[in-house]
Amino acid sequence: LQTRFGLNRAEGPYGETIMFGLFFTAIFPVVWQLRQLSGGWRRLANIGSAACICGAMSTVSSGPYVAMVIMLGCRALIWAQWMVKPLLLVFGLACVGIEIISNRPFYSVVGEFVALDAETAWYRTQLINVAIKHVGEYWMSGYGLSDPGWGPEIAGLKNTDIVNHYVYVA
């Protein structure tokens, strides 16, 4: 059983807290849309939406938390579509500003801000740094289904962490 901040972290059938939380984040928009139907669907959708939020929050993991905030923000933009382009511009300028002010990549600052654990933030930032360093090796055809071998460079690990599946996909 994994714990964080003295709380048990929900894993569900996946055996991985992040996947469990992201499942609830992914189905939330579908459940929320059921509110459009008549009859008892609206009430059921409200209960289901609350369950999705609770499911994502029960993981005590920053990945599902950030995904839920982004998804709720995107849902809010449905009612304010005129704000999409200005927000994208502000986001781009903020990334550039963060890099200039902090004198380091914006993703390291964002990682420290959204991570619940400083060690996790460092690890994710290091993974991105190593992925950028080795982009010449995989940008055209990827690594296939093999381990890229970055584990020792990232944190002295024997293998590259499977949690970072996007590395394998790349």
Coordinates of C-alpha atoms in Angstrom, one line a residue:
L1 CA 0.0 0.0 0.0
Q2 CA 1.5 3.3 -1.1
T3 CA 1.1 6.4 1.2
R4 CA 1.8 10.1 0.7
F5 CA 1.3 12.7 3.4
G6 CA 0.0 10.0 5.7
L7 CA -2.8 9.1 3.3
N8 CA -3.3 5.8 1.5
R9 CA -3.1 6.2 -2.2
A10 CA -5.8 4.6 -4.3
E11 CA -4.5 2.2 -6.9
G12 CA -7.6 0.4 -8.1
P13 CA -7.4 -2.6 -10.5
Y14 CA -4.4 -1.0 -12.3
G15 CA -2.0 -1.4 -9.4
E16 CA -0.7 2.1 -10.3
T17 CA -2.0 5.3 -8.7
I18 CA -1.5 7.5 -11.7
M19 CA -3.3 5.3 -14.1
F20 CA -6.2 4.9 -11.6
G21 CA -6.5 8.7 -11.3
L22 CA -6.2 9.4 -15.0
F23 CA -8.9 6.9 -15.7
F24 CA -11.4 8.9 -13.7
T25 CA -10.1 12.2 -15.3
A26 CA -10.6 10.7 -18.8
I27 CA -14.2 9.5 -18.2
F28 CA -15.3 12.7 -16.4
P29 CA -16.2 14.6 -19.6
V30 CA -18.3 11.7 -20.8
V31 CA -20.1 11.3 -17.5
W32 CA -20.6 15.1 -17.4
Q33 CA -22.2 15.1 -20.8
L34 CA -24.9 12.7 -19.6
R35 CA -26.4 15.8 -17.8
Q36 CA -27.8 16.7 -21.2
L37 CA -30.2 13.7 -21.3
S38 CA -33.6 13.8 -19.7
G39 CA -35.0 11.8 -16.9
G40 CA -32.9 10.5 -14.1
W41 CA -29.7 10.8 -16.2
R42 CA -29.0 14.3 -14.9
R43 CA -29.0 13.2 -11.3
L44 CA -26.9 10.1 -12.1
A45 CA -24.5 12.3 -14.1
N46 CA -24.0 14.6 -11.1
I47 CA -23.3 11.7 -8.8
G48 CA -21.0 10.1 -11.4
S49 CA -19.1 13.4 -11.9
A50 CA -18.6 13.7 -8.2
A51 CA -17.4 10.1 -8.1
C52 CA -14.9 10.8 -10.9
I53 CA -13.5 13.8 -9.1
C54 CA -13.2 11.8 -5.8
G55 CA -11.6 8.9 -7.7
A56 CA -8.9 11.2 -9.2
M57 CA -8.3 13.0 -5.9
S58 CA -8.0 9.7 -4.0
T59 CA -4.7 8.9 -5.7
V60 CA -2.9 11.7 -3.9
S61 CA -0.9 12.1 -7.2
S62 CA -0.1 15.3 -9.0
G63 CA -0.6 13.8 -12.4
P64 CA -4.3 13.2 -12.0
Y65 CA -4.7 16.5 -10.1
V66 CA -3.1 18.5 -12.9
A67 CA -5.1 16.6 -15.5
M68 CA -8.3 17.3 -13.7
V69 CA -7.6 21.0 -13.4
I70 CA -6.7 21.2 -17.1
M71 CA -9.8 19.3 -18.0
L72 CA -12.0 21.5 -15.8
G73 CA -10.4 24.5 -17.3
C74 CA -11.1 23.3 -20.8
R75 CA -14.7 22.6 -19.9
A76 CA -15.0 26.1 -18.6
L77 CA -13.7 27.4 -21.9
I78 CA -16.7 26.0 -23.7
W79 CA -18.7 28.9 -22.2
A80 CA -15.9 31.4 -23.0
Q81 CA -14.5 30.3 -26.4
W82 CA -13.3 33.9 -27.1
M83 CA -10.7 33.4 -24.4
V84 CA -8.9 30.4 -26.0
K85 CA -6.5 32.4 -28.3
P86 CA -5.6 35.0 -25.6
L87 CA -5.0 32.3 -23.1
L88 CA -2.7 30.4 -25.5
L89 CA -0.8 33.6 -26.1
V90 CA -0.5 34.3 -22.3
F91 CA 0.7 30.7 -21.8
G92 CA 3.4 31.0 -24.5
L93 CA 4.6 34.4 -23.1
A94 CA 4.6 32.9 -19.6
C95 CA 6.8 30.0 -20.7
V96 CA 9.3 32.4 -22.2
G97 CA 9.1 34.7 -19.2
I98 CA 9.7 31.8 -16.8
E99 CA 12.7 30.7 -18.8
I100 CA 14.2 34.2 -18.8
I101 CA 13.5 35.0 -15.1
S102 CA 14.5 31.6 -13.7
N103 CA 17.4 31.0 -16.1
R104 CA 16.3 27.4 -16.5
P105 CA 13.8 25.5 -18.6
F106 CA 10.2 26.4 -17.9
Y107 CA 9.2 22.8 -17.4
S108 CA 11.5 22.5 -14.4
V109 CA 9.8 25.4 -12.7
V110 CA 6.3 24.1 -13.7
G111 CA 7.4 20.6 -12.5
E112 CA 8.3 22.0 -9.1
F113 CA 5.1 23.9 -8.9
V114 CA 2.7 21.1 -9.7
A115 CA 4.6 18.1 -8.1
L116 CA 3.5 17.0 -4.7
D117 CA 7.1 15.8 -4.0
A118 CA 10.4 17.6 -4.8
E119 CA 12.1 14.3 -5.7
T120 CA 9.4 13.5 -8.2
A121 CA 9.7 16.9 -9.8
W122 CA 13.5 16.5 -10.1
Y123 CA 13.1 13.1 -11.7
R124 CA 10.6 14.2 -14.3
T125 CA 12.7 17.2 -15.2
Q126 CA 15.8 15.0 -15.5
L127 CA 13.9 12.7 -17.7
I128 CA 12.9 15.5 -20.1
N129 CA 16.5 16.8 -20.1
V130 CA 17.9 13.4 -21.0
A131 CA 15.1 12.9 -23.7
I132 CA 16.1 16.2 -25.3
K133 CA 19.8 15.2 -25.1
H134 CA 19.2 12.0 -26.9
V135 CA 16.5 13.2 -29.4
G136 CA 18.9 12.6 -32.3
E137 CA 18.8 8.9 -31.5
Y138 CA 15.1 8.4 -31.8
W139 CA 13.4 11.3 -33.5
M140 CA 13.1 9.5 -36.8
S141 CA 12.2 5.9 -36.0
G142 CA 12.0 5.7 -32.2
Y143 CA 13.5 2.9 -30.0
G144 CA 10.8 0.4 -30.8
L145 CA 9.8 -1.7 -27.8
S146 CA 13.3 -1.7 -26.2
D147 CA 14.5 0.3 -23.2
P148 CA 16.3 3.4 -24.4
G149 CA 18.9 2.9 -21.7
W150 CA 18.6 6.2 -20.0
G151 CA 18.1 4.9 -16.5
P152 CA 21.7 5.4 -15.4
E153 CA 21.7 9.0 -16.7
I154 CA 18.4 9.9 -15.1
A155 CA 18.8 8.6 -11.6
G156 CA 21.3 5.8 -11.6
L157 CA 18.6 3.3 -12.4
K158 CA 19.3 0.1 -14.3
N159 CA 16.3 0.6 -16.6
T160 CA 14.2 3.6 -17.8
D161 CA 11.1 3.9 -15.6
I162 CA 8.0 2.4 -17.2
V163 CA 5.9 5.2 -15.7
N164 CA 7.3 7.4 -18.4
H165 CA 5.6 5.4 -21.2
Y166 CA 5.8 8.4 -23.5
V167 CA 9.6 7.8 -23.7
Y168 CA 9.0 4.3 -25.1
V169 CA 6.3 5.6 -27.5
A170 CA 8.8 8.2 -28.7

